[in-house]
Coordinates of C-alpha atoms in Angstrom, one line a residue:
Chain A
M1 CA 158.5 261.9 15.9
K2 CA 157.2 262.1 19.4
L3 CA 158.8 260.0 22.1
I4 CA 155.6 258.0 22.7
W5 CA 155.4 257.1 19.0
K6 CA 159.0 255.9 19.0
F7 CA 158.5 254.0 22.2
N8 CA 155.3 252.4 20.9
L9 CA 156.8 251.4 17.6
V10 CA 159.7 249.7 19.3
L11 CA 157.3 248.0 21.8
L12 CA 155.0 246.9 19.0
G13 CA 158.0 245.4 17.1
I14 CA 159.1 243.5 20.2
F15 CA 155.6 242.3 20.9
V16 CA 155.0 241.1 17.3
L17 CA 158.4 239.3 17.2
G18 CA 157.7 237.7 20.6
F19 CA 154.1 236.8 19.6
L20 CA 155.3 235.1 16.3
T21 CA 158.2 233.3 18.0
A22 CA 156.0 232.1 20.9
G23 CA 153.3 231.1 18.4
Y24 CA 155.7 229.1 16.3
V25 CA 157.4 227.4 19.2
S26 CA 154.2 226.6 21.0
Y27 CA 152.4 225.4 17.9
R28 CA 155.3 223.0 17.1
A29 CA 155.4 221.8 20.7
L30 CA 151.6 221.2 20.9
Q31 CA 151.5 219.5 17.6
D32 CA 154.5 217.3 18.5
N33 CA 152.9 216.4 21.8
A34 CA 149.6 215.6 20.1
R35 CA 151.4 213.3 17.6
E36 CA 153.4 211.7 20.4
E37 CA 150.2 211.1 22.4
I38 CA 148.6 209.5 19.3
L39 CA 151.7 207.3 18.9
Q40 CA 151.6 206.3 22.5
N41 CA 147.9 205.3 22.2
A42 CA 148.8 203.3 19.1
R43 CA 151.6 201.5 21.0
L44 CA 149.4 200.8 23.9
M45 CA 146.8 199.3 21.6
M46 CA 149.5 197.2 19.9
E47 CA 150.7 195.9 23.3
A48 CA 147.1 195.1 24.2
A49 CA 146.8 193.1 20.9
L50 CA 150.0 191.3 21.6
S51 CA 148.8 190.5 25.1
T52 CA 145.6 189.1 23.8
R53 CA 147.5 187.0 21.3
N54 CA 149.8 185.6 23.9
Y55 CA 146.9 184.9 26.3
T56 CA 145.1 183.1 23.6
S57 CA 147.9 180.9 22.5
T58 CA 149.2 180.0 26.0
Q59 CA 145.9 179.8 28.0
V60 CA 142.8 179.6 25.8
K61 CA 144.0 177.3 23.0
P62 CA 145.2 174.4 25.2
L63 CA 141.8 174.3 26.8
L64 CA 140.0 174.0 23.5
D65 CA 142.4 171.5 21.9
T66 CA 139.9 168.6 22.3
Q67 CA 137.0 170.6 20.9
M68 CA 139.2 171.4 17.9
R69 CA 139.1 167.8 17.0
Y70 CA 135.3 168.1 16.4
K71 CA 135.0 171.6 15.1
F72 CA 137.5 174.3 14.2
L73 CA 137.2 177.1 16.7
P74 CA 138.7 180.4 15.4
Q75 CA 138.7 181.6 19.0
T76 CA 141.9 179.5 19.4
V77 CA 143.7 181.6 16.8
P78 CA 145.7 184.4 18.3
A79 CA 145.1 186.7 15.4
Y80 CA 141.3 186.1 15.5
A81 CA 141.2 186.7 19.3
A82 CA 143.1 190.0 19.0
T83 CA 140.9 191.2 16.1
E84 CA 137.7 190.3 17.9
Q85 CA 138.8 192.1 21.0
F86 CA 139.3 195.2 19.0
T87 CA 136.0 194.7 17.2
E88 CA 134.4 194.9 20.7
M89 CA 136.3 198.0 21.5
R90 CA 135.3 199.6 18.2
K91 CA 131.7 199.5 19.3
K92 CA 132.6 202.5 21.5
H93 CA 135.6 203.9 19.5
P94 CA 134.7 203.2 15.9
D95 CA 137.6 205.3 14.5
Y96 CA 140.2 203.0 16.1
T97 CA 141.2 199.9 14.0
Y98 CA 143.4 196.9 14.4
K99 CA 144.1 194.4 11.6
E100 CA 146.5 191.6 11.1
A101 CA 146.8 192.3 7.5
T102 CA 148.1 189.3 5.7
L103 CA 149.1 188.7 2.0
N104 CA 147.7 185.2 1.9
P105 CA 145.4 184.8 4.9
T106 CA 143.3 181.8 6.0
N107 CA 140.4 184.0 7.0
L108 CA 139.7 186.4 4.1
R109 CA 138.8 189.3 6.3
D110 CA 142.5 189.5 7.1
R111 CA 143.5 190.0 3.5
A112 CA 145.7 193.1 3.1
T113 CA 144.4 196.1 1.2
D114 CA 146.7 197.9 -1.3
W115 CA 148.2 200.3 1.2
E116 CA 148.6 197.6 3.8
A117 CA 150.3 195.4 1.3
D118 CA 152.8 198.3 0.7
V119 CA 153.5 198.3 4.4
I120 CA 154.0 194.6 4.5
N121 CA 156.4 194.8 1.5
V122 CA 158.4 197.4 3.4
F123 CA 159.0 194.8 6.1
R124 CA 159.6 192.0 3.6
G125 CA 162.2 194.2 1.9
N126 CA 164.0 195.0 5.2
A127 CA 163.9 192.2 7.7
A128 CA 165.7 194.4 10.3
M129 CA 162.8 196.9 10.4
V130 CA 160.6 196.4 13.5
E131 CA 158.1 199.2 13.2
V132 CA 156.7 201.5 10.6
V133 CA 154.8 204.6 11.6
G134 CA 152.9 206.8 9.1
E135 CA 149.9 208.9 8.5
R136 CA 147.1 208.5 6.0
E137 CA 143.8 210.1 5.1
T138 CA 140.6 208.2 6.0
P139 CA 136.9 209.1 5.4
T140 CA 136.8 210.3 9.0
G141 CA 140.0 212.4 8.8
P142 CA 143.7 211.9 9.1
A143 CA 144.8 208.7 11.0
L144 CA 148.2 207.6 12.3
Y145 CA 149.1 204.0 11.7
L146 CA 151.6 201.9 13.6
S147 CA 152.6 198.6 12.1
R148 CA 154.8 195.7 13.1
P149 CA 155.8 192.7 11.1
I150 CA 154.2 189.2 11.5
Q151 CA 156.9 186.7 11.0
I152 CA 156.7 183.0 11.2
K153 CA 159.0 182.1 14.1
S154 CA 157.4 178.9 15.4
P155 CA 157.1 175.6 13.6
A156 CA 153.6 175.3 15.3
C157 CA 152.4 178.0 12.8
L158 CA 153.2 175.7 9.9
E159 CA 150.9 173.0 11.3
C160 CA 148.0 174.9 9.9
H161 CA 149.7 177.0 7.1
S162 CA 152.3 174.9 5.3
T163 CA 150.2 172.7 3.1
A164 CA 146.5 171.8 3.1
D165 CA 147.1 168.1 3.4
V166 CA 148.8 168.4 6.8
A167 CA 146.4 171.1 8.2
P168 CA 143.7 170.2 10.7
K169 CA 140.7 168.8 8.8
T170 CA 138.4 170.9 10.9
M171 CA 140.1 174.0 9.7
I172 CA 139.9 172.9 6.1
D173 CA 136.2 172.2 6.7
Q174 CA 135.7 175.8 7.9
Y175 CA 138.0 177.8 5.6
G176 CA 138.6 175.5 2.6
S177 CA 142.0 174.7 1.2
A178 CA 142.5 177.6 -1.2
N179 CA 144.0 180.2 1.1
G180 CA 146.5 180.5 4.0
F181 CA 149.0 177.9 2.9
G182 CA 152.5 178.0 1.6
W183 CA 153.9 180.0 4.5
R184 CA 157.6 179.4 5.2
M185 CA 159.7 179.5 8.4
D186 CA 161.0 183.1 9.1
E187 CA 158.8 184.5 6.3
I188 CA 157.1 187.8 7.0
I189 CA 153.6 187.0 6.0
G190 CA 151.8 190.2 7.2
A191 CA 151.7 193.1 9.5
Q192 CA 149.8 194.1 12.6
I193 CA 148.4 197.5 11.9
V194 CA 146.9 199.8 14.5
S195 CA 145.2 202.9 13.2
V196 CA 144.4 205.7 15.5
P197 CA 142.4 208.8 14.5
M198 CA 144.4 212.1 14.6
T199 CA 141.5 214.5 14.4
V200 CA 140.6 214.7 18.0
P201 CA 144.2 215.2 19.5
I202 CA 145.1 217.6 16.7
E203 CA 142.0 219.6 17.2
R204 CA 142.6 219.6 21.0
A205 CA 146.2 220.9 20.3
S206 CA 144.8 223.5 18.0
R207 CA 142.3 224.6 20.6
T208 CA 145.1 224.8 23.2
F209 CA 147.2 226.8 20.8
K210 CA 144.4 229.3 20.1
T211 CA 143.7 229.7 23.8
F212 CA 147.4 230.2 24.5
M213 CA 147.9 232.8 21.6
T214 CA 144.7 234.7 22.6
S215 CA 145.9 234.8 26.2
L216 CA 149.4 235.9 25.0
A217 CA 147.8 238.7 22.9
A218 CA 145.7 239.8 25.8
V219 CA 148.7 240.0 28.0
F220 CA 150.7 241.9 25.3
L221 CA 147.8 244.3 24.9
A222 CA 147.5 244.9 28.7
I223 CA 151.2 245.5 28.9
F224 CA 151.1 247.8 26.0
V225 CA 148.3 249.9 27.5
L226 CA 149.8 249.9 31.0
L227 CA 153.2 250.9 29.7
N228 CA 151.6 253.7 27.7
V229 CA 149.7 254.9 30.7
M230 CA 152.8 254.7 32.8
L231 CA 154.9 256.4 30.2
Y232 CA 152.4 259.2 29.8
T233 CA 151.8 259.8 33.5
M234 CA 155.3 259.3 34.8
V235 CA 157.4 260.7 31.9
I236 CA 155.6 262.4 29.0
R237 CA 153.2 264.6 31.0
R238 CA 155.9 265.7 33.5
V239 CA 158.5 266.4 30.8
T240 CA 155.9 268.3 28.7
H241 CA 155.1 270.4 31.7
L242 CA 158.8 270.9 32.4
A243 CA 159.5 271.8 28.8
G244 CA 156.6 274.3 28.8
I245 CA 158.0 276.2 31.8
A246 CA 161.5 276.0 30.5
D247 CA 160.3 277.4 27.2
Q248 CA 158.6 280.3 28.8
V249 CA 161.6 281.0 31.1
S250 CA 163.8 281.0 28.0
L251 CA 161.6 283.7 26.5
G252 CA 162.1 285.8 29.6
N253 CA 158.8 285.0 31.3
M254 CA 160.0 284.3 34.8
D255 CA 156.5 284.0 36.0
A256 CA 155.7 281.0 33.9
G257 CA 155.7 278.8 36.9
E258 CA 157.9 277.0 39.4
F259 CA 160.0 274.0 38.7
K260 CA 158.5 271.8 41.4
S261 CA 158.3 268.1 41.9
R262 CA 157.4 266.0 44.9
S263 CA 159.0 263.0 43.3
R264 CA 162.6 262.0 43.9
D265 CA 163.0 260.2 40.7
E266 CA 165.3 261.3 37.8
I267 CA 162.7 263.8 36.5
G268 CA 162.2 265.1 40.0
V269 CA 165.9 265.7 40.3
L270 CA 165.9 267.3 36.9
T271 CA 163.0 269.6 37.9
E272 CA 164.8 270.7 41.0
A273 CA 168.0 271.3 39.1
M274 CA 166.1 273.4 36.6
G275 CA 164.4 275.2 39.5
R276 CA 167.8 276.0 40.9
M277 CA 169.0 277.0 37.4
K278 CA 166.0 279.4 37.1
A279 CA 166.7 280.9 40.5
S280 CA 170.3 281.4 39.5
L281 CA 169.2 283.0 36.3
V282 CA 166.8 285.3 38.1
Q283 CA 169.6 286.2 40.5
A284 CA 172.0 286.9 37.7
M285 CA 169.6 289.0 35.8
K286 CA 168.9 291.0 39.0
M287 CA 172.6 291.6 39.4
L288 CA 172.9 292.7 35.8
G289 CA 169.9 295.0 36.3
A290 CA 171.4 296.6 39.4
Chain B
M1 CA 139.1 151.4 45.1
D2 CA 137.8 148.2 46.7
S3 CA 139.8 145.3 45.5
R4 CA 136.6 143.5 44.4
A5 CA 135.2 146.7 42.8
A6 CA 135.1 146.9 39.0
G7 CA 134.9 150.6 39.0
L8 CA 133.9 153.8 40.9
V9 CA 131.1 156.2 40.2
T10 CA 132.7 159.6 40.2
H11 CA 130.0 161.8 38.8
V12 CA 126.2 161.3 38.8
E13 CA 123.4 163.5 37.7
P14 CA 119.7 163.3 38.8
G15 CA 117.7 160.4 37.5
V16 CA 120.7 157.9 37.1
R17 CA 120.0 154.5 38.6
L18 CA 122.1 151.5 39.3
L19 CA 120.7 148.1 38.5
R20 CA 122.5 145.5 40.7
G21 CA 121.0 142.0 40.7
V22 CA 117.3 142.7 40.4
T23 CA 117.2 145.9 42.3
L24 CA 117.5 149.5 41.1
Y25 CA 119.4 151.8 43.4
K26 CA 119.9 155.5 43.7
I27 CA 123.6 156.3 43.7
A28 CA 126.1 159.1 44.5
P29 CA 129.7 159.7 43.6
G30 CA 131.8 157.2 45.5
V31 CA 129.7 154.2 44.9
A32 CA 131.8 151.2 44.0
L33 CA 130.6 149.2 40.9
Q34 CA 130.6 145.4 40.6
D35 CA 130.8 143.0 37.7
G36 CA 127.3 143.0 36.1
D37 CA 126.2 146.4 37.3
I38 CA 124.0 148.4 34.9
L39 CA 123.7 152.1 35.0
T40 CA 120.6 153.7 33.4
A41 CA 120.4 157.4 32.6
P42 CA 117.4 159.5 31.5
V43 CA 117.6 162.1 28.8
K44 CA 120.7 164.4 29.2
A45 CA 121.7 162.9 32.5
Q46 CA 125.3 161.9 32.8
V47 CA 127.3 159.5 34.9
Q48 CA 131.0 159.0 35.0
V49 CA 132.7 155.7 35.9
E50 CA 136.4 155.3 36.4
L51 CA 137.7 151.8 36.1
D52 CA 140.9 150.3 37.4
K53 CA 144.1 151.4 35.5
G54 CA 142.7 154.8 34.7
T55 CA 140.1 154.0 32.1
I56 CA 137.3 156.6 32.3
A57 CA 133.8 156.3 30.9
N58 CA 131.3 159.1 30.8
F59 CA 127.9 158.0 29.8
A60 CA 124.9 160.2 28.8
G61 CA 121.3 159.1 28.5
P62 CA 118.8 158.3 27.4
G63 CA 120.2 154.7 27.6
A64 CA 122.1 152.3 29.7
L65 CA 125.6 151.1 30.3
W66 CA 126.2 147.5 31.4
L67 CA 129.6 146.8 33.0
E68 CA 131.1 143.4 32.9
A69 CA 134.5 143.3 34.6
P70 CA 135.7 139.8 35.2
T71 CA 138.6 139.4 37.6
S72 CA 140.8 138.4 34.7
G73 CA 140.6 139.9 31.2
T74 CA 139.4 143.2 29.9
A75 CA 136.3 144.9 31.0
T76 CA 133.3 145.1 28.6
L77 CA 130.9 148.0 28.4
T78 CA 127.6 147.1 26.7
V79 CA 125.7 150.1 25.4
P80 CA 122.2 149.4 24.1
G81 CA 121.6 153.2 23.7
G82 CA 123.1 156.5 24.7
A83 CA 126.3 158.4 24.2
L84 CA 129.6 157.3 25.7
K85 CA 133.0 159.1 25.9
L86 CA 135.7 156.7 26.8
V87 CA 139.3 157.3 27.8
A88 CA 140.8 153.8 27.5
K89 CA 144.1 152.8 29.2
A90 CA 145.9 149.5 29.0
P91 CA 145.0 146.7 29.3
G92 CA 142.1 148.2 27.4
V93 CA 138.3 147.9 27.3
R94 CA 135.7 146.5 24.9
V95 CA 132.5 148.2 24.0
R96 CA 129.5 146.2 22.7
T97 CA 126.8 147.8 20.7
A98 CA 124.1 146.3 18.4
A99 CA 125.9 147.4 15.2
F100 CA 129.5 146.5 16.1
D101 CA 131.9 146.0 18.9
V102 CA 134.8 148.3 19.6
G103 CA 138.2 147.2 21.0
L104 CA 140.4 149.8 22.6
T105 CA 143.7 149.9 24.4
E106 CA 145.2 153.4 24.5
A107 CA 142.6 155.6 22.9
I108 CA 139.9 158.3 23.4
V109 CA 136.7 157.7 21.6
V110 CA 133.1 159.0 21.6
L111 CA 130.3 156.7 20.7
R112 CA 126.6 157.5 20.0
V113 CA 124.4 154.5 20.0
E114 CA 120.9 154.2 18.8
L115 CA 119.1 151.0 18.8
A116 CA 120.1 149.9 15.3
A117 CA 123.1 152.2 14.6
T118 CA 126.3 153.2 16.2
E119 CA 128.6 156.2 15.4
I120 CA 132.1 156.4 16.7
F121 CA 134.7 159.2 16.5
V122 CA 138.3 158.5 17.5
E123 CA 139.8 161.5 19.2
T124 CA 143.2 159.9 19.8
G125 CA 144.7 156.5 19.3
S126 CA 142.9 153.9 17.2
A127 CA 139.9 151.6 17.7
R128 CA 139.3 148.1 16.2
L129 CA 135.7 147.8 15.0
V130 CA 134.4 144.3 14.9
N131 CA 131.1 143.0 13.4
P132 CA 130.2 139.4 12.6
T133 CA 129.0 140.4 9.1
S134 CA 132.0 142.6 8.1
P135 CA 135.7 142.2 8.3
P136 CA 137.4 144.0 11.3
R137 CA 138.2 147.6 10.6
D138 CA 140.6 150.0 12.4
A139 CA 139.4 153.5 12.9
K140 CA 142.3 156.0 13.2
R141 CA 142.7 159.3 15.1
G142 CA 140.3 161.9 13.7
E143 CA 138.2 159.4 11.9
Y144 CA 134.4 159.1 12.2
V145 CA 132.7 155.7 11.4
H146 CA 129.1 154.9 11.2
K147 CA 127.3 151.6 10.8
S148 CA 123.8 150.4 11.3
L149 CA 122.6 146.8 11.4
S150 CA 121.6 147.0 7.8
T151 CA 124.5 149.0 6.4
A152 CA 128.3 148.5 6.1
F153 CA 130.9 150.6 7.8
A154 CA 131.0 154.2 6.4
A155 CA 133.9 156.4 7.4
R156 CA 134.5 160.2 7.1
P157 CA 137.5 162.3 7.9
L158 CA 135.4 164.6 10.2
P159 CA 132.4 164.0 12.4
P160 CA 129.2 165.3 10.9
R161 CA 127.5 168.3 12.6
T162 CA 124.5 166.1 13.5
F163 CA 126.7 163.8 15.4
V164 CA 128.5 166.6 17.2
D165 CA 125.3 168.5 18.0
A166 CA 123.7 165.4 19.5
L167 CA 126.6 164.9 22.0
P168 CA 126.6 166.5 25.5
R169 CA 128.7 169.7 25.3
S170 CA 131.1 168.3 27.8
F171 CA 132.0 165.4 25.5
L172 CA 133.9 167.9 23.3
D173 CA 136.3 168.6 26.1
A174 CA 138.9 166.4 27.8
L175 CA 137.5 164.0 30.4
P176 CA 138.9 164.8 33.8
A177 CA 139.7 162.0 36.2
L178 CA 137.6 162.7 39.3
A179 CA 138.4 159.7 41.4
P180 CA 141.5 161.3 43.1
G181 CA 139.3 164.1 44.4
L182 CA 136.7 161.8 46.0
K183 CA 137.1 162.0 49.7
S184 CA 134.6 159.3 50.8
K185 CA 132.8 156.2 49.6
A186 CA 129.1 156.1 49.1
V187 CA 126.6 153.2 49.4
P188 CA 123.8 152.7 46.9
V189 CA 120.3 153.3 48.3
P190 CA 117.7 150.8 47.1
D191 CA 114.9 152.3 45.1
H192 CA 112.8 149.5 43.8
D193 CA 113.0 146.0 42.3
I194 CA 113.0 145.9 38.6
T195 CA 109.6 145.6 36.9
Y196 CA 108.9 143.5 33.9
A197 CA 108.7 146.5 31.7
E198 CA 112.2 147.6 32.8
A199 CA 113.6 144.2 32.4
Q200 CA 112.2 143.6 28.9
P201 CA 115.0 145.5 27.0
W202 CA 117.6 143.5 28.8
L203 CA 115.8 140.2 28.2
A204 CA 115.7 141.2 24.5
L205 CA 119.4 142.1 24.5
D206 CA 120.8 138.9 26.1
R207 CA 118.0 136.5 27.0
P208 CA 120.0 133.7 28.6
T209 CA 122.0 136.0 30.8
F210 CA 119.0 138.0 32.0
E211 CA 116.7 135.1 32.3
R212 CA 119.1 133.7 34.9
R213 CA 119.6 137.1 36.5
F214 CA 115.9 138.0 36.8
T215 CA 114.6 134.6 37.8
A216 CA 114.3 135.7 41.4
R217 CA 111.7 138.3 40.3
L218 CA 109.3 135.5 39.2
R219 CA 108.4 135.4 42.9
D220 CA 106.7 138.8 42.4
P221 CA 103.1 138.0 41.2
A222 CA 103.0 141.1 38.9
F223 CA 106.3 140.3 37.3
R224 CA 105.3 136.6 37.0
K225 CA 102.0 137.5 35.4
A226 CA 103.6 139.8 32.9
A227 CA 106.3 137.2 32.0
A228 CA 103.7 134.5 31.8
A229 CA 101.8 136.5 29.1
E230 CA 104.9 136.2 26.9
I231 CA 106.3 133.0 28.2
A232 CA 107.0 131.6 24.7
R233 CA 110.0 134.0 24.6
Y234 CA 111.5 132.7 27.8
P235 CA 112.1 128.9 27.7
A236 CA 114.1 128.8 30.9
W237 CA 111.3 130.5 32.8
D238 CA 108.7 128.3 31.1
R239 CA 110.4 125.3 32.7
L240 CA 110.1 127.0 36.1
L241 CA 106.6 128.2 35.7
H242 CA 105.3 125.1 33.9
P243 CA 107.5 122.2 35.0
E244 CA 104.7 119.8 34.2
K245 CA 105.2 120.6 30.5
Y246 CA 108.8 119.3 30.7
E247 CA 108.3 116.3 32.9
R248 CA 109.3 113.1 31.2
K249 CA 106.3 111.1 30.1
P250 CA 106.5 107.5 31.1
A251 CA 107.4 105.3 28.3
P252 CA 104.4 103.4 26.8
K253 CA 104.1 99.9 28.1

């Protein structure tokens, strides 16, 4: 097997191994980064929801307390405020969702669906759990959900949700007395669930991966071609020329050519050594002939 | 507040007038009110009055608010028509309407008065509702009570939407005390003397009181002529306008 074939086989092996290793590592890193970015988005949205809840309960509700005696204003309910804020946001980002999924809600739009009820039951089954992250398929593609438990920690919550007879009459007037009662202190009654689409970040990561791998392949190809050109011009061609002359000399053709090289590299040194060896051989043959 | 003042006007909207004696005045925030003053307000115009001891009354037209604040005893607000939000503080205040009277000490109520009917919603505290034809009744926090001249008290646990929608939007919020923020006093500016047409509802409401009060207006020929046309309604004025009718006839010899 020719030297260039051996060289190329080894080089190709190294390139393929390097390409696959780099591909695997970069794919994992990009996918992990994309997922982390989605999770960060979800956490940011969750914090925004919590801020809205807090603002509503500490600043908005006290201002509307008097109006609540005449008419129930859902705008004073932290869960309603957070949900409405996200409803506004969804006008521009329809794939993002926020829900205060509740097993027994006052406002029926908050009633938990089957998969949301499963998440809530995870929290109910493990009170120490503070967050659940998962992925699910939606009609618009895969989505990551981040959920946190809604636990009754303030007796103020029970003013509206313990029994219908002690709840504000204006609230009963609006929502009726069938739902949203029987909550107990420290009970986990639902979960805040933020859902963030994964399609866009994952596609972005895939595009980045393809660009990276294409670039890597192009670099490998360029290196491969360059190394072959260098190998041919700097080694193969010179050694072939050297071998041809040496072959002729070995057959007694002393006129085959001169071992000459302008280069001072290893092949140059070898060429000069062979030139000296040929001169010595010619000298020895002359002495034998005399 | 002036020691003789019964209250202080702290908010006035255009069109509100003060009837003091027989003269209607234009007013501004800072005007001190006296016993017997009457505030009239056109449709949707509001005026806020703050009485001594922290009682606040915000009145919205169309209608009028008659303030009686004797030097001793509780103040009385008479409302022939209009909407009134009242934050009552001890020693309390009494509200008179055609359908029933309301006694309050520490309470916040909203009233809506039409000529023959009164609605009341108690935001906080309780109110005693008194009517000569019915036994007194206490309205509790969150309760809505309605009564007309021809019907009995009817209570509901929530105010009906028609009542809430008819109120000025600001009545659904807490009434702020504006008196501490008033930097200067204001003086009422005379507008015109009361006409017979303007006086008529008051004469119908409390004839003896307003006959006495408006007697001075009989010097005005136009007022006098209009009153004379209906003199049968006003015996006190009949005596003044036609004293000859009431002179003692000499006993027959």
